[in-house]
Amino acid sequence: MEIKYNRSLSGIPENQQQQPLRRITKTYIENRDPVRRNLTMLYNEDTQQINKSMLSSNNDLRRKMINQERVKRSLNQDVLEDKENVPQHKGITTKLYTLPQEFQNIIIKPKFDHTIQENKNLQKFYTDEIFFYLKEQEKKSTPLECLDNHSIPSNLRAKMIDWMVEVLCSYKCTDQTFFVAVRTMDFYFSKSEKQLEVSDLHLCGVTSMFIAAKYEEIHPMKLSVVYEKIAHKKLSTDQIKKKESEILQTIGFDLVGGTLFDMYNLILTNCFIESKLLEKNYKYLKKLCLYLSKMVLYDYEICSKNNYTLLAAALIFVAFKIVEQLENSFNADSQIKEVAQIIQVDQDQLVEVAAKILNLAKNFEKHFPNLENLKKFNGFQLEDDEQ
């Protein structure tokens, strides 16, 4: 039932269509009440935004449904194509699912040694800065004449280093871990004001390996393994932890200094030696440098009087001389002159130290009898690379 109203009172022309009094009343109230009018406008705006968001979400949902339908059709097509090869068994329903076409083109790269690749990429851009920073720092971080204030003979130190080679290689630790362990032990000897005895050497060596493994390895050795397998229960866990705290406090927690391993690798990269040799000869050169750098650490007379930069350049010169016999186009003397100029070391001093290292390499078994772990775990021949 519609309620009629008086046209003359409303002021509306008679030719307009009649409307319910309810509509007039609502409009009249909105016009008189500004708050209600504003709320109505806000309501209308919110309604429009909600409609827009629902429309966009519906579009997204529709797009996802289309993608799912395409993947489903792809799966069904693959199942139909392979249906003939599916073994049929009574009472067993077999479904085969294969990857959609867009996933079949993905190539999975084989695993690689991420440490070598990442270091190589870093050295490519920052090798100068890294090398000269470490060279500057080694003035205060190289452990020179570390046994002068202690009662530990140099031959027992060499025996400890030989045992470190065996332990760290047996537990698949990186070469860098070995060099950090030796540097940590020697650095502790050089900084310790307390006079150390022969009886302290075993504990210092074990703890230095434990510290180096925690600093370098992704999965370091556990204390229980060090106690049971490495120390053979001759050292307690409390002794190892106490010595660890003592070593770190003595060296001022300085574990970031360059090692001999760092320095010779940076020199080879900084001087672009890889581009001057055949690939197999360069690999042989790297193995020679690794072997010589570990061998040098056995000899206290050589490593205690020269910093790591000079030792690295000298052992590279010895390796150059050996590789020169394999590749006639490679001139060791001219290359070492260029190396000495780039890394800013005295060439005469470099040649002098290189002569000592070469003599040590020729007479290693005579100088260090019964120490065979270096040859056992790091010995190699040229044929190893060719295979």
Short mmCIF file of C-alpha atoms in Angstrom, two decimals:
data_model
loop_
_atom_site.label_atom_id
_atom_site.label_comp_id
_atom_site.label_asym_id
_atom_site.label_seq_id
_atom_site.Cartn_x
_atom_site.Cartn_y
_atom_site.Cartn_z
CA MET A 1 0.00 0.00 0.00
CA GLU A 2 1.51 3.30 -1.08
CA ILE A 3 0.97 6.50 0.89
CA LYS A 4 0.14 9.50 -1.22
CA TYR A 5 1.33 12.99 -0.33
CA ASN A 6 0.20 16.49 -1.14
CA ARG A 7 2.09 17.78 -4.22
CA SER A 8 1.41 21.37 -3.38
CA LEU A 9 2.99 21.08 0.05
CA SER A 10 6.06 19.18 -1.13
CA GLY A 11 6.89 21.63 -3.88
CA ILE A 12 7.39 18.86 -6.47
CA PRO A 13 5.91 19.42 -9.94
CA GLU A 14 2.89 17.37 -10.76
CA ASN A 15 4.42 15.84 -13.91
CA GLN A 16 6.97 13.79 -11.85
CA GLN A 17 6.25 10.18 -10.93
CA GLN A 18 4.76 9.60 -7.51
CA GLN A 19 7.15 8.12 -4.89
CA PRO A 20 6.50 6.55 -1.51
CA LEU A 21 6.45 8.77 1.51
CA ARG A 22 9.12 6.49 3.02
CA ARG A 23 11.66 7.59 0.37
CA ILE A 24 10.87 11.26 0.93
CA THR A 25 11.20 10.85 4.66
CA LYS A 26 14.65 9.24 4.37
CA THR A 27 15.94 11.94 2.03
CA TYR A 28 14.52 14.61 4.25
CA ILE A 29 16.22 13.21 7.34
CA GLU A 30 19.58 12.87 5.55
CA ASN A 31 19.42 16.45 4.34
CA ARG A 32 18.67 17.74 7.81
CA ASP A 33 21.22 15.51 9.64
CA PRO A 34 24.79 16.15 8.33
CA VAL A 35 26.28 13.37 10.51
CA ARG A 36 23.95 10.81 9.03
CA ARG A 37 24.69 12.14 5.56
CA ASN A 38 28.45 11.81 6.10
CA LEU A 39 28.07 8.29 7.46
CA THR A 40 26.04 7.38 4.44
CA MET A 41 28.77 8.71 2.13
CA LEU A 42 31.45 6.79 4.02
CA TYR A 43 29.34 3.66 3.85
CA ASN A 44 29.00 4.04 0.09
CA GLU A 45 32.75 4.59 -0.35
CA ASP A 46 33.59 1.53 1.78
CA THR A 47 31.14 -0.52 -0.19
CA GLN A 48 32.83 0.49 -3.43
CA GLN A 49 36.31 -0.37 -2.08
CA ILE A 50 35.09 -3.74 -0.83
CA ASN A 51 33.59 -4.47 -4.22
CA LYS A 52 36.85 -3.53 -5.93
CA SER A 53 38.94 -5.71 -3.58
CA MET A 54 36.54 -8.61 -4.04
CA LEU A 55 36.81 -8.17 -7.78
CA SER A 56 40.63 -8.23 -7.70
CA SER A 57 40.68 -11.22 -5.35
CA ASN A 58 38.24 -13.00 -7.63
CA ASN A 59 40.57 -12.28 -10.54
CA ASP A 60 43.52 -13.69 -8.61
CA LEU A 61 41.49 -16.73 -7.62
CA ARG A 62 40.38 -17.20 -11.20
CA ARG A 63 44.00 -16.94 -12.38
CA LYS A 64 45.12 -19.55 -9.85
CA MET A 65 42.31 -21.86 -10.87
CA ILE A 66 43.36 -21.51 -14.51
CA ASN A 67 46.98 -22.36 -13.62
CA GLN A 68 45.86 -25.35 -11.57
CA GLU A 69 43.68 -26.51 -14.41
CA ARG A 70 46.60 -26.23 -16.83
CA VAL A 71 48.88 -28.24 -14.51
CA LYS A 72 46.11 -30.79 -14.00
CA ARG A 73 45.65 -31.18 -17.76
CA SER A 74 49.43 -31.59 -18.12
CA LEU A 75 49.49 -34.27 -15.44
CA ASN A 76 46.51 -36.08 -16.95
CA GLN A 77 48.09 -35.98 -20.40
CA ASP A 78 51.33 -37.45 -19.04
CA VAL A 79 49.42 -40.16 -17.22
CA LEU A 80 47.52 -41.04 -20.40
CA GLU A 81 50.71 -41.21 -22.41
CA ASP A 82 52.42 -43.51 -19.90
CA LYS A 83 49.36 -45.59 -19.13
CA GLU A 84 50.44 -48.40 -21.40
CA ASN A 85 53.65 -48.90 -19.41
CA VAL A 86 51.91 -49.04 -16.04
CA PRO A 87 51.88 -52.57 -14.57
CA GLN A 88 48.31 -53.73 -14.04
CA HIS A 89 47.47 -55.59 -10.82
CA LYS A 90 44.11 -56.66 -9.59
CA GLY A 91 42.85 -54.69 -6.67
CA ILE A 92 45.70 -52.13 -6.92
CA THR A 93 45.26 -48.68 -8.40
CA THR A 94 48.51 -47.16 -9.69
CA LYS A 95 48.95 -43.47 -10.43
CA LEU A 96 51.95 -41.94 -12.11
CA TYR A 97 52.79 -38.28 -11.66
CA THR A 98 55.42 -36.45 -13.63
CA LEU A 99 56.69 -32.90 -13.35
CA PRO A 100 54.94 -30.25 -15.45
CA GLN A 101 56.78 -29.04 -18.52
CA GLU A 102 57.95 -25.81 -16.90
CA PHE A 103 59.75 -27.78 -14.17
CA GLN A 104 61.35 -30.32 -16.49
CA ASN A 105 63.68 -27.69 -17.96
CA ILE A 106 65.30 -26.97 -14.59
CA ILE A 107 68.95 -28.10 -14.48
CA ILE A 108 70.27 -29.16 -11.07
CA LYS A 109 73.91 -28.19 -10.76
CA PRO A 110 76.29 -30.72 -9.19
CA LYS A 111 77.84 -30.05 -5.82
CA PHE A 112 81.05 -28.03 -5.73
CA ASP A 113 83.56 -26.92 -3.17
CA HIS A 114 81.87 -23.65 -2.14
CA THR A 115 84.85 -22.47 -0.07
CA ILE A 116 87.23 -22.55 -3.02
CA GLN A 117 84.75 -20.94 -5.41
CA GLU A 118 83.66 -18.19 -3.00
CA ASN A 119 87.24 -17.38 -1.99
CA LYS A 120 88.24 -17.27 -5.64
CA ASN A 121 85.46 -14.81 -6.44
CA LEU A 122 86.35 -12.63 -3.45
CA GLN A 123 90.05 -12.61 -4.26
CA LYS A 124 89.29 -11.66 -7.84
CA PHE A 125 88.04 -8.24 -6.73
CA TYR A 126 89.68 -7.67 -3.33
CA THR A 127 92.96 -9.57 -3.47
CA ASP A 128 95.13 -6.44 -3.18
CA GLU A 129 93.23 -5.08 -0.18
CA ILE A 130 93.14 -8.45 1.59
CA PHE A 131 96.82 -9.19 1.04
CA PHE A 132 98.21 -5.83 2.12
CA TYR A 133 95.87 -5.68 5.12
CA LEU A 134 97.11 -9.08 6.31
CA LYS A 135 100.68 -8.06 5.58
CA GLU A 136 100.24 -4.96 7.72
CA GLN A 137 98.67 -6.98 10.54
CA GLU A 138 101.33 -9.71 10.55
CA LYS A 139 103.83 -7.33 12.11
CA LYS A 140 102.01 -7.84 15.39
CA SER A 141 100.38 -11.23 14.76
CA THR A 142 103.25 -13.39 13.44
CA PRO A 143 104.60 -15.59 16.26
CA LEU A 144 108.37 -15.03 15.90
CA GLU A 145 110.84 -16.80 18.22
CA CYS A 146 107.95 -18.23 20.20
CA LEU A 147 109.97 -20.83 22.18
CA ASP A 148 112.71 -18.52 23.49
CA ASN A 149 111.06 -18.02 26.89
CA HIS A 150 110.01 -21.64 27.41
CA SER A 151 111.59 -25.01 28.15
CA ILE A 152 110.09 -26.74 25.10
CA PRO A 153 112.69 -27.95 22.58
CA SER A 154 112.10 -27.34 18.88
CA ASN A 155 112.18 -31.05 17.97
CA LEU A 156 109.21 -31.74 20.29
CA ARG A 157 107.34 -28.85 18.71
CA ALA A 158 107.99 -30.44 15.29
CA LYS A 159 106.67 -33.75 16.64
CA MET A 160 103.52 -31.99 17.83
CA ILE A 161 103.00 -30.40 14.39
CA ASP A 162 103.43 -33.81 12.74
CA TRP A 163 100.75 -35.20 15.04
CA MET A 164 98.47 -32.25 14.19
CA VAL A 165 98.78 -33.20 10.51
CA GLU A 166 97.63 -36.73 11.31
CA VAL A 167 94.74 -35.73 13.58
CA LEU A 168 93.25 -32.98 11.43
CA CYS A 169 93.58 -34.94 8.19
CA SER A 170 92.03 -38.02 9.83
CA TYR A 171 89.03 -35.97 10.94
CA LYS A 172 88.66 -34.42 7.44
CA CYS A 173 89.41 -30.88 8.60
CA THR A 174 90.41 -28.26 6.06
CA ASP A 175 94.01 -27.25 5.46
CA GLN A 176 93.22 -23.79 6.81
CA THR A 177 92.25 -25.38 10.15
CA PHE A 178 95.73 -26.88 10.42
CA PHE A 179 97.47 -23.55 9.79
CA VAL A 180 95.20 -21.74 12.24
CA ALA A 181 95.92 -24.39 14.88
CA VAL A 182 99.70 -24.05 14.46
CA ARG A 183 99.53 -20.26 14.47
CA THR A 184 97.33 -20.29 17.59
CA MET A 185 99.74 -22.55 19.46
CA ASP A 186 102.83 -20.55 18.43
CA PHE A 187 101.10 -17.25 19.10
CA TYR A 188 100.22 -18.45 22.58
CA PHE A 189 103.84 -19.46 23.17
CA SER A 190 105.07 -16.04 22.06
CA LYS A 191 102.57 -14.13 24.24
CA SER A 192 102.62 -16.27 27.37
CA GLU A 193 104.51 -14.71 30.26
CA LYS A 194 104.42 -17.98 32.16
CA GLN A 195 107.29 -20.31 31.35
CA LEU A 196 105.88 -23.46 29.77
CA GLU A 197 107.33 -26.92 30.26
CA VAL A 198 107.42 -30.02 28.07
CA SER A 199 104.45 -31.37 30.01
CA ASP A 200 102.34 -28.43 28.79
CA LEU A 201 102.93 -29.12 25.10
CA HIS A 202 100.33 -31.88 24.70
CA LEU A 203 97.55 -29.86 26.30
CA CYS A 204 98.46 -26.74 24.28
CA GLY A 205 98.47 -28.68 21.00
CA VAL A 206 95.15 -30.43 21.65
CA THR A 207 93.44 -27.22 22.73
CA SER A 208 94.82 -25.26 19.76
CA MET A 209 93.31 -27.82 17.38
CA PHE A 210 90.02 -27.62 19.27
CA ILE A 211 89.98 -23.81 18.97
CA ALA A 212 90.93 -23.83 15.28
CA ALA A 213 88.24 -26.41 14.44
CA LYS A 214 85.57 -24.30 16.17
CA TYR A 215 86.78 -21.21 14.33
CA GLU A 216 87.13 -22.70 10.82
CA GLU A 217 84.98 -25.80 10.47
CA ILE A 218 81.26 -25.84 9.70
CA HIS A 219 80.90 -28.94 11.89
CA PRO A 220 83.72 -28.67 14.46
CA MET A 221 84.95 -31.46 16.66
CA LYS A 222 82.97 -31.95 19.83
CA LEU A 223 84.65 -31.76 23.21
CA SER A 224 83.70 -35.36 23.93
CA VAL A 225 85.50 -36.47 20.75
CA VAL A 226 88.58 -34.47 21.68
CA TYR A 227 88.55 -35.99 25.14
CA GLU A 228 88.00 -39.62 24.10
CA LYS A 229 89.52 -39.98 20.62
CA ILE A 230 92.24 -37.34 20.41
CA ALA A 231 93.47 -36.93 23.98
CA HIS A 232 92.69 -40.61 24.75
CA LYS A 233 91.27 -39.59 28.13
CA LYS A 234 94.68 -38.41 29.35
CA LEU A 235 93.37 -34.85 29.56
CA SER A 236 90.11 -34.02 31.30
CA THR A 237 87.41 -31.87 29.73
CA ASP A 238 87.92 -29.30 32.48
CA GLN A 239 91.62 -29.06 31.63
CA ILE A 240 90.84 -28.51 27.95
CA LYS A 241 88.22 -25.84 28.65
CA LYS A 242 90.47 -24.07 31.14
CA LYS A 243 93.39 -24.07 28.69
CA GLU A 244 91.09 -22.83 25.91
CA SER A 245 90.12 -19.84 28.04
CA GLU A 246 93.75 -19.20 28.96
CA ILE A 247 94.98 -19.34 25.35
CA LEU A 248 92.27 -17.00 24.07
CA GLN A 249 92.82 -14.48 26.83
CA THR A 250 96.60 -14.58 26.34
CA ILE A 251 96.42 -13.90 22.60
CA GLY A 252 93.64 -11.37 23.07
CA PHE A 253 91.17 -13.48 21.08
CA ASP A 254 93.21 -12.64 17.98
CA LEU A 255 92.29 -15.43 15.56
CA VAL A 256 91.87 -13.33 12.43
CA GLY A 257 95.51 -12.85 11.45
CA GLY A 258 96.77 -14.23 8.16
CA THR A 259 98.37 -17.67 8.05
CA LEU A 260 101.05 -19.03 5.74
CA PHE A 261 98.24 -20.73 3.80
CA ASP A 262 96.47 -17.39 3.28
CA MET A 263 99.58 -15.56 2.19
CA TYR A 264 100.81 -17.93 -0.52
CA ASN A 265 97.30 -18.27 -1.98
CA LEU A 266 96.88 -14.50 -2.10
CA ILE A 267 100.28 -14.07 -3.75
CA LEU A 268 99.47 -16.60 -6.46
CA THR A 269 96.14 -14.90 -7.12
CA ASN A 270 97.48 -11.36 -6.93
CA CYS A 271 100.28 -12.12 -9.42
CA PHE A 272 97.99 -13.97 -11.89
CA ILE A 273 100.16 -17.09 -11.90
CA GLU A 274 97.24 -19.26 -13.02
CA SER A 275 97.11 -17.51 -16.39
CA LYS A 276 100.82 -18.16 -16.99
CA LEU A 277 100.76 -21.95 -16.61
CA LEU A 278 98.93 -24.91 -18.06
CA GLU A 279 96.02 -26.05 -15.93
CA LYS A 280 97.63 -29.32 -14.80
CA ASN A 281 100.91 -27.54 -13.99
CA TYR A 282 99.11 -24.89 -11.96
CA LYS A 283 97.33 -27.59 -9.94
CA TYR A 284 100.71 -29.23 -9.38
CA LEU A 285 102.12 -25.86 -8.28
CA LYS A 286 99.32 -25.44 -5.71
CA LYS A 287 100.03 -28.91 -4.28
CA LEU A 288 103.72 -28.12 -4.09
CA CYS A 289 103.03 -24.88 -2.22
CA LEU A 290 100.73 -26.65 0.24
CA TYR A 291 103.30 -29.36 0.92
CA LEU A 292 106.17 -26.87 1.31
CA SER A 293 104.15 -24.54 3.56
CA LYS A 294 103.35 -27.38 5.98
CA MET A 295 106.94 -28.59 5.83
CA VAL A 296 108.30 -25.13 6.68
CA LEU A 297 106.31 -25.06 9.93
CA TYR A 298 108.28 -28.10 11.16
CA ASP A 299 111.54 -26.17 11.08
CA TYR A 300 111.66 -23.74 13.98
CA GLU A 301 114.84 -22.05 12.75
CA ILE A 302 113.17 -20.98 9.50
CA CYS A 303 109.62 -20.13 10.58
CA SER A 304 110.58 -18.36 13.83
CA LYS A 305 112.80 -15.75 12.16
CA ASN A 306 110.71 -14.79 9.10
CA ASN A 307 107.21 -13.45 8.68
CA TYR A 308 104.59 -15.31 6.72
CA THR A 309 104.81 -13.05 3.64
CA LEU A 310 108.50 -13.72 3.15
CA LEU A 311 108.08 -17.44 3.83
CA ALA A 312 105.22 -17.64 1.34
CA ALA A 313 107.19 -15.88 -1.39
CA ALA A 314 110.25 -18.08 -0.74
CA LEU A 315 108.35 -21.37 -0.94
CA ILE A 316 106.61 -20.15 -4.11
CA PHE A 317 110.05 -19.56 -5.63
CA VAL A 318 111.06 -23.16 -4.82
CA ALA A 319 107.81 -24.39 -6.38
CA PHE A 320 108.48 -22.21 -9.45
CA LYS A 321 111.85 -23.89 -9.91
CA ILE A 322 110.24 -27.33 -9.87
CA VAL A 323 107.42 -26.38 -12.26
CA GLU A 324 109.95 -24.75 -14.59
CA GLN A 325 111.28 -28.22 -15.36
CA LEU A 326 107.80 -29.30 -16.51
CA GLU A 327 106.96 -26.24 -18.62
CA ASN A 328 109.88 -24.76 -20.53
CA SER A 329 108.09 -21.51 -21.39
CA PHE A 330 107.79 -20.66 -17.67
CA ASN A 331 110.80 -18.69 -16.36
CA ALA A 332 111.03 -18.98 -12.57
CA ASP A 333 113.62 -16.21 -12.09
CA SER A 334 111.69 -13.56 -14.01
CA GLN A 335 108.44 -14.57 -12.35
CA ILE A 336 109.86 -14.32 -8.83
CA LYS A 337 111.24 -10.86 -9.60
CA GLU A 338 107.75 -9.77 -10.57
CA VAL A 339 106.30 -11.38 -7.44
CA ALA A 340 108.85 -9.66 -5.18
CA GLN A 341 108.06 -6.31 -6.76
CA ILE A 342 104.28 -6.73 -6.43
CA ILE A 343 104.27 -7.89 -2.80
CA GLN A 344 107.08 -5.48 -1.84
CA VAL A 345 109.68 -7.79 -0.30
CA ASP A 346 113.45 -7.74 -0.64
CA GLN A 347 114.48 -10.07 -3.46
CA ASP A 348 117.88 -11.00 -2.00
CA GLN A 349 116.30 -11.93 1.32
CA LEU A 350 113.65 -13.90 -0.53
CA VAL A 351 116.28 -15.94 -2.42
CA GLU A 352 118.18 -16.59 0.80
CA VAL A 353 115.14 -17.98 2.57
CA ALA A 354 114.20 -20.00 -0.53
CA ALA A 355 117.62 -21.68 -0.45
CA LYS A 356 116.99 -22.77 3.16
CA ILE A 357 113.57 -24.14 2.26
CA LEU A 358 115.00 -26.07 -0.70
CA ASN A 359 117.70 -27.55 1.53
CA LEU A 360 115.03 -28.54 4.07
CA ALA A 361 112.98 -30.24 1.33
CA LYS A 362 115.99 -32.26 0.18
CA ASN A 363 116.97 -33.34 3.72
CA PHE A 364 113.64 -33.44 5.52
CA GLU A 365 113.89 -37.10 6.51
CA LYS A 366 117.39 -36.50 7.85
CA HIS A 367 116.38 -33.46 9.89
CA PHE A 368 113.13 -35.00 11.18
CA PRO A 369 113.45 -38.79 11.29
CA ASN A 370 110.35 -40.82 12.13
CA LEU A 371 108.02 -37.91 11.30
CA GLU A 372 106.17 -39.40 8.35
CA ASN A 373 102.67 -37.94 8.59
CA LEU A 374 103.40 -35.07 6.21
CA LYS A 375 104.41 -37.48 3.46
CA LYS A 376 101.63 -39.90 4.40
CA PHE A 377 98.77 -37.38 4.28
CA ASN A 378 100.11 -34.73 1.87
CA GLY A 379 102.49 -36.61 -0.37
CA PHE A 380 101.63 -36.64 -4.08
CA GLN A 381 103.01 -37.11 -7.58
CA LEU A 382 102.36 -35.40 -10.87
CA GLU A 383 100.43 -38.44 -12.07
CA ASP A 384 97.78 -37.78 -9.39
CA ASP A 385 96.55 -34.75 -11.31
CA GLU A 386 96.61 -36.48 -14.65
CA GLN A 387 94.32 -39.19 -13.34
#
